[in-house]
Short mmCIF file of C-alpha atoms and ligand atoms in Angstrom, two decimals:
data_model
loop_
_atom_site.label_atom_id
_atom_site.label_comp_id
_atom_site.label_asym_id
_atom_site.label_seq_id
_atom_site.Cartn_x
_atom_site.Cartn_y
_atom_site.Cartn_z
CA UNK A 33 36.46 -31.07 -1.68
CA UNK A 34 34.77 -28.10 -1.64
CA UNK A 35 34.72 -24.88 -0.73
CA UNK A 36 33.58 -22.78 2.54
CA UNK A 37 31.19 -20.99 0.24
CA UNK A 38 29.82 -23.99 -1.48
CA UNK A 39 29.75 -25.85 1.74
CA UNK A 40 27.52 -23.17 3.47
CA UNK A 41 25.60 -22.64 0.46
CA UNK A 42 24.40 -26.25 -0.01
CA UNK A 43 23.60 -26.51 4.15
CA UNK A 44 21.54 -23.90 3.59
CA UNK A 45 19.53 -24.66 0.42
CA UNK A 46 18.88 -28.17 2.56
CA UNK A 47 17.55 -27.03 5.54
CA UNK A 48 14.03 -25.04 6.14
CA UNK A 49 12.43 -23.41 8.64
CA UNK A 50 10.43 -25.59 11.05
CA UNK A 51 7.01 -25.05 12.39
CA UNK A 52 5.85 -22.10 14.56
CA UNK A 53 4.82 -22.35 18.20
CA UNK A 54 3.13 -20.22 20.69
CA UNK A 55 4.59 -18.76 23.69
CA UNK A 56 4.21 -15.94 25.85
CA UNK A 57 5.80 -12.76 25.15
CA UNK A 58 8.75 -12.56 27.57
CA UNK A 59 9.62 -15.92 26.64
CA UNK A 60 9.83 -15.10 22.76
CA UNK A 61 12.91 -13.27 23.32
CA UNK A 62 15.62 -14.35 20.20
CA UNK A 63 13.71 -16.26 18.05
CA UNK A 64 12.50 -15.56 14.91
CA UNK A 65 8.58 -14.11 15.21
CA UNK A 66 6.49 -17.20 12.62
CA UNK A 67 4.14 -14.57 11.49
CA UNK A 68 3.61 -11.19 10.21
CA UNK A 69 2.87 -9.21 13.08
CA UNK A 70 -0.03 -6.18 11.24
CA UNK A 71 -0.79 -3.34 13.79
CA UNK A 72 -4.70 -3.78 14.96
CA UNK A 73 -4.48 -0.46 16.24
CA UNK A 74 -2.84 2.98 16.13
CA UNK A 75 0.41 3.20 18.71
CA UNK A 76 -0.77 6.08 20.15
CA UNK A 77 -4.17 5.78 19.82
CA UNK A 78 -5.24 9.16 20.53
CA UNK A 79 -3.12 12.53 20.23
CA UNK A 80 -1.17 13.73 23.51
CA UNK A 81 0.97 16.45 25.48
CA UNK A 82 5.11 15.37 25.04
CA UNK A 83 5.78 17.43 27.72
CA UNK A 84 4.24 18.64 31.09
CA UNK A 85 3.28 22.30 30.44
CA UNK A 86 -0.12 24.04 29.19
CA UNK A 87 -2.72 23.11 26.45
CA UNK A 88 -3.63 25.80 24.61
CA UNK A 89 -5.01 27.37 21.25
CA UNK A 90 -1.84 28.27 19.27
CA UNK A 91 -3.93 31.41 17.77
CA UNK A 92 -4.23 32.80 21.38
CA UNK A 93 -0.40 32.74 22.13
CA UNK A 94 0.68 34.59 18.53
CA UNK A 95 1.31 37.58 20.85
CA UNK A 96 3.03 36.14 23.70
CA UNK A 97 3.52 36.96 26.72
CA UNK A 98 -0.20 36.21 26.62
CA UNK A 99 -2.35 35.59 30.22
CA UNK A 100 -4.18 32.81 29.91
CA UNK A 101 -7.02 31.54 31.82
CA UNK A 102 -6.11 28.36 33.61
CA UNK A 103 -9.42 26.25 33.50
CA UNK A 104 -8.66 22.29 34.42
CA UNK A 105 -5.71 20.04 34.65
CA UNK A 106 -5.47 16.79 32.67
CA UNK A 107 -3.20 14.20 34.28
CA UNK A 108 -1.73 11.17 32.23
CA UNK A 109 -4.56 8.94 31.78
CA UNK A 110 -7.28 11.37 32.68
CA UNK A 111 -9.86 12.58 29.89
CA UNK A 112 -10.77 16.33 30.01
CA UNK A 113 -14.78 16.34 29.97
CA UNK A 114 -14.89 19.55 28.83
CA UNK A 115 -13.03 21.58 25.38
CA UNK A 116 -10.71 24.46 25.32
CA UNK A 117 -12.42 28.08 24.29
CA UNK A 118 -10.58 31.24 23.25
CA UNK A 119 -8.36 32.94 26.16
CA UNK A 120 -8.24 29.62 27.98
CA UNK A 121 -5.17 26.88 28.93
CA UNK A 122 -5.03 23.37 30.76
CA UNK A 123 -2.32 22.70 33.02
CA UNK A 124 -1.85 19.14 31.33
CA UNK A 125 0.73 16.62 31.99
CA UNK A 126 3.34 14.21 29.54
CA UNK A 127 1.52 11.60 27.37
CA UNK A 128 -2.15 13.26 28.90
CA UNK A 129 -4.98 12.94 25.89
CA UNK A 130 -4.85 16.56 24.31
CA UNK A 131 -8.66 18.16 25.05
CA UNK A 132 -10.86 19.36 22.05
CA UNK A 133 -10.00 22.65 20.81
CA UNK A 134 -6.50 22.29 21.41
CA UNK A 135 -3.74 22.14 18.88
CA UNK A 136 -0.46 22.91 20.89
CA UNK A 137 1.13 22.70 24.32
CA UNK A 138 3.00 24.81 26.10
CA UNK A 139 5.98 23.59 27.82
CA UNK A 140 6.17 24.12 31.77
CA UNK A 141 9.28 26.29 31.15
CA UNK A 142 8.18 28.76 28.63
CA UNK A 143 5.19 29.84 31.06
CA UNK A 144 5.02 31.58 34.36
CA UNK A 145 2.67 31.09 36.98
CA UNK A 146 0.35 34.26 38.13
CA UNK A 147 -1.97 32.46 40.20
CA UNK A 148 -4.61 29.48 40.86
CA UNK A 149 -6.49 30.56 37.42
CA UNK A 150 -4.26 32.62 35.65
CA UNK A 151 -0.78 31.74 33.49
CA UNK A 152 1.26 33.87 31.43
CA UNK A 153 2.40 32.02 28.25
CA UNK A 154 6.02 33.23 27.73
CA UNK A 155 6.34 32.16 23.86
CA UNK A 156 5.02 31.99 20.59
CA UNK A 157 3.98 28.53 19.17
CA UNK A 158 2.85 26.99 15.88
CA UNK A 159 0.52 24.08 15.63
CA UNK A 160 1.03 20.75 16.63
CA UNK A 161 3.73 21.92 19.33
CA UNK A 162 4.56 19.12 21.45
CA UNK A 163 1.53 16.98 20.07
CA UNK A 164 2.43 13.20 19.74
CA UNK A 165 -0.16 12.22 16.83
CA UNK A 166 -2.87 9.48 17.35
CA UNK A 167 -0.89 6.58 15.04
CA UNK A 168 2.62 8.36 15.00
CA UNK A 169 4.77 5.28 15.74
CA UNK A 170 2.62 2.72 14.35
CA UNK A 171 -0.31 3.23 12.01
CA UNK A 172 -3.30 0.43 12.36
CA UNK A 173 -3.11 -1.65 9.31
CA UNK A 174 0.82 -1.61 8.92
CA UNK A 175 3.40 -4.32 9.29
CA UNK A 176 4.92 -3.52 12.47
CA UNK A 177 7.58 -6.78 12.41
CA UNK A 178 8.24 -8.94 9.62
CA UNK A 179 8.17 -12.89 9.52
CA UNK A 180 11.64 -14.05 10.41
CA UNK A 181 12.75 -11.26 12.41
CA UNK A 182 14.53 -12.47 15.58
CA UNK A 183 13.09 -10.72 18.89
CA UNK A 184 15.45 -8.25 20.72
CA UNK A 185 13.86 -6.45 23.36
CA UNK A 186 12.61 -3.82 21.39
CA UNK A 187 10.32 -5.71 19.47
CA UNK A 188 9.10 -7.00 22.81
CA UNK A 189 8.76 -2.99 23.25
CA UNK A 190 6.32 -3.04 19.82
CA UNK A 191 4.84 -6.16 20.78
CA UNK A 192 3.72 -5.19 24.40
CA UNK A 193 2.50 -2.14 23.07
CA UNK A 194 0.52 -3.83 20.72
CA UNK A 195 -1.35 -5.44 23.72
CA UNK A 196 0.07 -9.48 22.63
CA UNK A 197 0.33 -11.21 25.44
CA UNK A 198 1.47 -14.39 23.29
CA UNK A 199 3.42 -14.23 20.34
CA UNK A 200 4.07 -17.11 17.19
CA UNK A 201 7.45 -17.87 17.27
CA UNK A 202 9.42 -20.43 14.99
CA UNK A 203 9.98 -23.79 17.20
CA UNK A 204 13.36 -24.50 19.25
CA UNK A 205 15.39 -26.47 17.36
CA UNK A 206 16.36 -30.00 18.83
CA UNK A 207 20.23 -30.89 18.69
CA UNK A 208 21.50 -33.87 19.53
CA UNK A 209 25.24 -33.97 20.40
CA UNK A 210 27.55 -37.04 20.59
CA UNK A 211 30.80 -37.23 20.88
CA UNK A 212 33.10 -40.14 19.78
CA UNK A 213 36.29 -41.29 20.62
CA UNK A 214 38.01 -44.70 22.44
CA UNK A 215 40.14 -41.93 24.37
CA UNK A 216 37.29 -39.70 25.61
CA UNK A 217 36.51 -38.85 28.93
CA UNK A 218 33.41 -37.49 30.61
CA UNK A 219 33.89 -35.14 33.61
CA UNK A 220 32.33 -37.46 36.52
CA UNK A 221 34.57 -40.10 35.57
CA UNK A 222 38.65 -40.55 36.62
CA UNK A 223 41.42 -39.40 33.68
CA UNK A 224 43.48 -42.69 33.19
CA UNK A 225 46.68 -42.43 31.39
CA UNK A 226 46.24 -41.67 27.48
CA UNK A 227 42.69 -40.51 27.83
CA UNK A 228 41.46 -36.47 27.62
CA UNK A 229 38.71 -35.03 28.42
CA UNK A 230 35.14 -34.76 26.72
CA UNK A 231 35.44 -30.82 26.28
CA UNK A 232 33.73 -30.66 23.00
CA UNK A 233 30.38 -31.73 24.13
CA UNK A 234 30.03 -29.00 26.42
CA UNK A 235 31.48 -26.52 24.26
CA UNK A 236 28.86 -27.84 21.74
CA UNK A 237 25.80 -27.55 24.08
CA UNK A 238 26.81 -23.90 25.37
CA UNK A 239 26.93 -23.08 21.21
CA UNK A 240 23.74 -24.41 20.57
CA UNK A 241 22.36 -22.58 23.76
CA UNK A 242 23.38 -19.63 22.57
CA UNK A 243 22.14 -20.23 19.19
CA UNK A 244 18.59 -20.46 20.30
CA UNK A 245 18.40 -24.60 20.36
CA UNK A 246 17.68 -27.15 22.55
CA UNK A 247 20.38 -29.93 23.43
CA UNK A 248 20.47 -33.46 24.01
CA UNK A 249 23.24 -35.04 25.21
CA UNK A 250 23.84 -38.62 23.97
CA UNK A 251 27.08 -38.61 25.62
CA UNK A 252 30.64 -40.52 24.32
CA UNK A 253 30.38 -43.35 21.67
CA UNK A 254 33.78 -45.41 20.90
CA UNK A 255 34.93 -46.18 17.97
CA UNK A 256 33.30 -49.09 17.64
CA UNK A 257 30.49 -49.21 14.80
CA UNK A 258 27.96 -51.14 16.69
CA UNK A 259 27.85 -48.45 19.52
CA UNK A 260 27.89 -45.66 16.81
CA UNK A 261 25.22 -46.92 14.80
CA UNK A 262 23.17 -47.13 18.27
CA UNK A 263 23.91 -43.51 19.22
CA UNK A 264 23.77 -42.39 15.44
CA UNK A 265 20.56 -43.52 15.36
CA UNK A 266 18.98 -42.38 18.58
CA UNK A 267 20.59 -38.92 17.65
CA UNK A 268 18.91 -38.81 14.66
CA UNK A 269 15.27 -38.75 16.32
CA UNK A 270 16.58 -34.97 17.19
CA UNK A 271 16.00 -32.56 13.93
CA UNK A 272 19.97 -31.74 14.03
CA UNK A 273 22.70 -34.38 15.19
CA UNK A 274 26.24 -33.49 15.70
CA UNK A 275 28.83 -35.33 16.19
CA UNK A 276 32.57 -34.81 17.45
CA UNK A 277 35.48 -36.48 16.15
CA UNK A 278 35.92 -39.66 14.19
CA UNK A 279 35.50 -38.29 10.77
CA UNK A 280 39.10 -37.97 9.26
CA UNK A 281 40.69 -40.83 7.50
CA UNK A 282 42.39 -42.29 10.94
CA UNK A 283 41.87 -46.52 10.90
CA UNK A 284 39.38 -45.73 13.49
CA UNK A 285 37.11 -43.11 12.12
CA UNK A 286 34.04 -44.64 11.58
CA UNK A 287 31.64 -42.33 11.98
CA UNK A 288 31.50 -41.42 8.20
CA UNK A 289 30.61 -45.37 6.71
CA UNK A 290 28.16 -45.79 10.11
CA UNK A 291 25.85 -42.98 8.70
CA UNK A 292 25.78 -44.07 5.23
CA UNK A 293 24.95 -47.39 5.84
CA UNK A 294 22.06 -46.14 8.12
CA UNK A 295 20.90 -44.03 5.22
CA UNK A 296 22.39 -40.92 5.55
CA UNK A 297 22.70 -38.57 2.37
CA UNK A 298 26.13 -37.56 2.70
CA UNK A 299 26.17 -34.02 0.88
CA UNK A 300 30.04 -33.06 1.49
CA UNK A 301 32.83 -34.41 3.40
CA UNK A 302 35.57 -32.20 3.33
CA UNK A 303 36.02 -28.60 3.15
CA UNK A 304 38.44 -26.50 1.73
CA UNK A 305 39.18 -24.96 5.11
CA UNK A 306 41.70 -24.55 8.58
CA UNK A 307 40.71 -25.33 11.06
CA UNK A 308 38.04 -27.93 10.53
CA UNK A 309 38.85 -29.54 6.93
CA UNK A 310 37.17 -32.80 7.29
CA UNK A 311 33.19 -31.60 8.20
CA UNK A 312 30.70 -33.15 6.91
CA UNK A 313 27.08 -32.81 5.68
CA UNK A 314 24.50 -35.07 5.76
CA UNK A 315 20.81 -34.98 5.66
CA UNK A 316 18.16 -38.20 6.36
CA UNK A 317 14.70 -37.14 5.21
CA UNK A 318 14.10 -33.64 6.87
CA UNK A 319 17.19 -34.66 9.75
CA UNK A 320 20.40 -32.88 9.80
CA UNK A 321 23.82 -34.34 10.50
CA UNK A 322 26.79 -32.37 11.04
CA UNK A 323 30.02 -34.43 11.52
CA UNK A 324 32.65 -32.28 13.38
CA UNK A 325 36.71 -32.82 13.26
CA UNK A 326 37.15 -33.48 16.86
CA UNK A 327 39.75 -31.21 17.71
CA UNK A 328 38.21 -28.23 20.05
CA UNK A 329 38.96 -25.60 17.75
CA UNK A 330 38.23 -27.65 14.32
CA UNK A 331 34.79 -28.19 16.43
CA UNK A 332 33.98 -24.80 17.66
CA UNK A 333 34.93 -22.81 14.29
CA UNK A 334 33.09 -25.08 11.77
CA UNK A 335 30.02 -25.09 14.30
CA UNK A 336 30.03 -21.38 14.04
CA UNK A 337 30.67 -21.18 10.42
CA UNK A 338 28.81 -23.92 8.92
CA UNK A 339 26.24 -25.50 12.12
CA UNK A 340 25.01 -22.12 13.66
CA UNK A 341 23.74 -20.79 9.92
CA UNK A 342 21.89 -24.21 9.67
CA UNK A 343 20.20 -23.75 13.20
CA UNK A 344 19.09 -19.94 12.66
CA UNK A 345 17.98 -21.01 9.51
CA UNK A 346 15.73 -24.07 10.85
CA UNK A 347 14.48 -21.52 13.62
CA UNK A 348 13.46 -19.29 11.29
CA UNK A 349 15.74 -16.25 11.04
CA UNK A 350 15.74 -13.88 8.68
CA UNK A 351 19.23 -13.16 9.25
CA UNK A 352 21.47 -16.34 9.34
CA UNK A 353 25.18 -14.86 8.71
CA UNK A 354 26.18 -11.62 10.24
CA UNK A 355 24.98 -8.42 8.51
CA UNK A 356 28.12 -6.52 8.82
CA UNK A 357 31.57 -7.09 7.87
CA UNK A 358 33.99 -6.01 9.86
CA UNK A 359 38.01 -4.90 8.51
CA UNK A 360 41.09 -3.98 10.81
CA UNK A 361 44.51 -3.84 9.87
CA UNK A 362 47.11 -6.75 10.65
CA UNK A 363 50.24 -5.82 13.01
CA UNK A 364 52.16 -8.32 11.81
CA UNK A 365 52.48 -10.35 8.50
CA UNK A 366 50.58 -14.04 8.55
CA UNK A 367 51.82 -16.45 5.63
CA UNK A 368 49.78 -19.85 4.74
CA UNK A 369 51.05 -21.70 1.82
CA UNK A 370 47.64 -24.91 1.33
CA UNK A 371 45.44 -22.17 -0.47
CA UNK A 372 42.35 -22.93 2.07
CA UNK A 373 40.52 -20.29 4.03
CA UNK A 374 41.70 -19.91 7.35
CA UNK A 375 40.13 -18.82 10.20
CA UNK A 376 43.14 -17.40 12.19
CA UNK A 377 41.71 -16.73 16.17
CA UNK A 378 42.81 -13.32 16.78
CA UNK A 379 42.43 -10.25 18.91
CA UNK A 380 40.97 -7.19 17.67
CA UNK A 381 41.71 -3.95 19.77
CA UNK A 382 40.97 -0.07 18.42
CA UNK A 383 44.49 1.99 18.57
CA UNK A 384 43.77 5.69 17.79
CA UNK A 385 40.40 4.55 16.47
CA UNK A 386 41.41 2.46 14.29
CA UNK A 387 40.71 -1.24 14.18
CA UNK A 388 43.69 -3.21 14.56
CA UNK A 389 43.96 -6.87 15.06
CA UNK A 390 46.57 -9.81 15.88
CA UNK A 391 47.11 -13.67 16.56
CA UNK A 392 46.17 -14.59 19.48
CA UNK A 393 49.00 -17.40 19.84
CA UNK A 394 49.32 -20.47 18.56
CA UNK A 395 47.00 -21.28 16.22
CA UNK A 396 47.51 -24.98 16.00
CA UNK A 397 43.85 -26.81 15.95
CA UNK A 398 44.03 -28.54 19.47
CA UNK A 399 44.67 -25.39 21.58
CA UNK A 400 41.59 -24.16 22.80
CA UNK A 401 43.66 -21.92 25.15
CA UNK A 402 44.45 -19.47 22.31
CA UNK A 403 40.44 -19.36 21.25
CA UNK A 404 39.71 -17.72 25.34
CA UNK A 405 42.44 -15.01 24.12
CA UNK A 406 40.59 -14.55 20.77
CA UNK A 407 37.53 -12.20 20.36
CA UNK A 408 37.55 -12.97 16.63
CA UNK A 409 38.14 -14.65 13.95
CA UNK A 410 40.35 -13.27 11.32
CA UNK A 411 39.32 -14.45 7.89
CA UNK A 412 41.83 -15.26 5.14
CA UNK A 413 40.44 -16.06 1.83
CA UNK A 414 41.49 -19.19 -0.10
CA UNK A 415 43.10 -17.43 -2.99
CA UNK A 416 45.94 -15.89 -1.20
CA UNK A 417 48.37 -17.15 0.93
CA UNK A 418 50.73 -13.97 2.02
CA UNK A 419 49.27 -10.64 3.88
CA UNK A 420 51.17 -8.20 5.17
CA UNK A 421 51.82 -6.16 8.21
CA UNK A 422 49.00 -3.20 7.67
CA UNK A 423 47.05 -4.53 5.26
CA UNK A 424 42.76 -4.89 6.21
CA UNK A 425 41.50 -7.88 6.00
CA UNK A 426 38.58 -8.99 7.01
CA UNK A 427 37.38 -10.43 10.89
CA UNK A 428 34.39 -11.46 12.83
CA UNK A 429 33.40 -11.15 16.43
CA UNK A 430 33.40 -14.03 18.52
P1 LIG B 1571 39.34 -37.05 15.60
O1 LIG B 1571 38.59 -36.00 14.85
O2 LIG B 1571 38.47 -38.11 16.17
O3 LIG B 1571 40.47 -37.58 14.80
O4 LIG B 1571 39.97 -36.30 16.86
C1 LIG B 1571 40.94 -35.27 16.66
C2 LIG B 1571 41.46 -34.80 17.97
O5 LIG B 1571 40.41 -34.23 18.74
C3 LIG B 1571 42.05 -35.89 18.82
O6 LIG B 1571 43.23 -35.40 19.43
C4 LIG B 1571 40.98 -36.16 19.84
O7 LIG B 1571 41.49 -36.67 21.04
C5 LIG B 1571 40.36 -34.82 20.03
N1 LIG B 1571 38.97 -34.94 20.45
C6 LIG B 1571 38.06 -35.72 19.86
N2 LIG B 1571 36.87 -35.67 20.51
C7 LIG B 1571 37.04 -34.79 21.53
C8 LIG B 1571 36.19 -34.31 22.57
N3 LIG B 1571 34.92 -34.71 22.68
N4 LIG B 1571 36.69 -33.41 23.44
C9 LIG B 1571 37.98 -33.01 23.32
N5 LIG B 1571 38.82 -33.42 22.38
C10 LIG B 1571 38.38 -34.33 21.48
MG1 LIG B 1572 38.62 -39.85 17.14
#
């Protein structure tokens, strides 16, 4: 068995990043960009006014109150024909080209009207007052966005003002998700007796969703290894399959001896973890098989742990785990005694400002109730098995 570590660490020496695709900007938003994105030109591309005031010469206004002559108006957009000479001002407006001979401006409240022509500048300035520089948020020639970043609407910000209309982005991922089990149910059908049902499929899609992919839904196999190997193999013409269920040691668990004798490198079976011990890793040329413990919370945690890594990965993501760890303080004691890591749901609140965080009930690996409570996970390494009331340890967000 190994390890939550080793687990994630051999997923993701396995699995690389697919190929890149083109789509239109707005529709690039959270995937990874395929390409480095180099500045053709300078963001501004010509020096002008932050504010709406007067352009002036900053020589002329050492001795304010100074009356200057008022000699055009330059309105955002608008070009002034003509440069500024000694004595002179433009009334000129925010994110207005500065004219020639101008190297400060004015703000609207520092000055005072006289009349038509005339202004009286109320205060000294140095150069360069409220002049945005030709270049000053992005220089031509630079690397504005890295390969692999993912695309928050800021970079659509740098990309729009970069002019692309169409942007590289690594390829959707296709998932295929089946779930398994003689007692599964799906939701258009009626519950009989001894039957639940199929919640993990949906929970599964609306991860991948959110994770950037694209689903398939091959719907409920039994536990039967002629219908498996049918659904196995359709699933595996997607570049990830997951499956729910049917991978512990139960007389009816089949899915495990299905995929190897379809060809399926088995990399792990097992992990050193609760919830979600027996997940498996398999990989079939360049297709991915996850095998998921069927029980909801066994099949939400290890996707988020161990599946969701895989999928940023394959799309391209630069960032695959979250950046920051997180630490709040435990209001009550939690004891384990198997030496796995655990993956307690819990609820994180601030008290005082300070991060403080609890069970959210029971914690057994069926009851899905207790994960809509939870907005984390609290993490409890392998190597201990007691933590007390107030200690930190260490959660993540759900
Ligand atoms: P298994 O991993 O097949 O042994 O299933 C473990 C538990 O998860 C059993 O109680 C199953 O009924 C339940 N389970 C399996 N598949 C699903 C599913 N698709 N939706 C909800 N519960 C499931
Ligand atoms: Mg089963």
């Amino acid at each position: 068995m190994v390890n939550a570590a080793e687990a994630l660490s051999i997923i993701l020496q396995a699995v690389e990043p697919l190929g890149a695709v083109t789509v239109s900007l707005p529709r690039s938003l959270g995937y990874a960009i395929a390409e480095d994105v180099i500045a053709a030109e300078n963001v501004p591309s010509f020096d002008n006014s932050a504010m709406d005031g007067y352009a002036v010469r900053s020589v002329d206004v050492q001795n304010a109150p100074v009356v200057l002559e008022i000699v055009g108006e330059i309105a955002a957009g608008t070009v002034s024909a003509r440069s500024l000479e000694a004595g002179q001002a433009m009334n000129i407006m925010t994110g207005a080209k500065i004219p020639d001979g101008c190297d400060a401006v004015v703000q609207h409240e520092w000055t005072d009207r006289v009349d038509d022509s005339h202004v009286t500048i109320l205060r000294t300035v140095s150069p360069g007052h409220n002049i945005r520089k030709a270049g000053g948020d992005i220089v031509a020639g630079s690397v504005v966005l890295e390969k692999g970043k993912t695309i928050r609407p800021q970079e659509i910000g740098i990309l729009a003002s970069l002019g692309k209309r169409f942007v590289q982005i690594v390829r959707p991922v296709r998932v295929a998700i089946l779930a398994t089990g003689n007692e599964i149910v799906d939701l258009d059908k009626p519950l009989p007796d001894g039957k639940i049902r199929n919640s993990n499929a949906y929970v599964l899609q609306a991860l991948v969703q959110q994770s950037g992919g694209e689903c398939v839904n091959l719907g409920i196999a039994h536990d039967e290894r002629t219908q498996l190997r049918e659904k196995i193999t359709d699933g595996l013409k997607a570049d990830v399959l997951i499956t729910s269920g049917g991978v512990s040691v139960g007389k009816y668990d089949f899915v495990v001896d299905v995929l190897k004798e379809i060809g399926v490198e088995i990399k792990f079976w097992k992990v050193n973890i609760k919830p979600g011990m027996p997940l498996l890793f398999g990989v079939m040329k360049n297709r991915y098989v996850f095998g998921l413990p069927g029980n909801p919370v066994s099949t939400m945690v290890t996707f988020l742990k161990f599946v969701k890594p895989a999928l940023l990965k394959l799309m391209g993501h630069q960032t695959v785990e979250a950046s920051l760890t997180v630490h709040a303080r435990l209001q009550h004691e939690i004891t384990k005694s198997d030496g796995k890591r655990h993956f307690v749901r819990g609820i994180l609140e601030s008290r005082n400002g300070a991060l403080t965080v609890r069970s959210s009930g029971s914690q057994v690996s069926n009851v899905l109730s207790s994960l809509t409570m939870a907005n984390c996970l609290i993490i409890l390494p392998e190597d201990r098995n007691h933590f007390n009331e107030g200690e930190e340890v260490e959660i993540e967000l759900l």
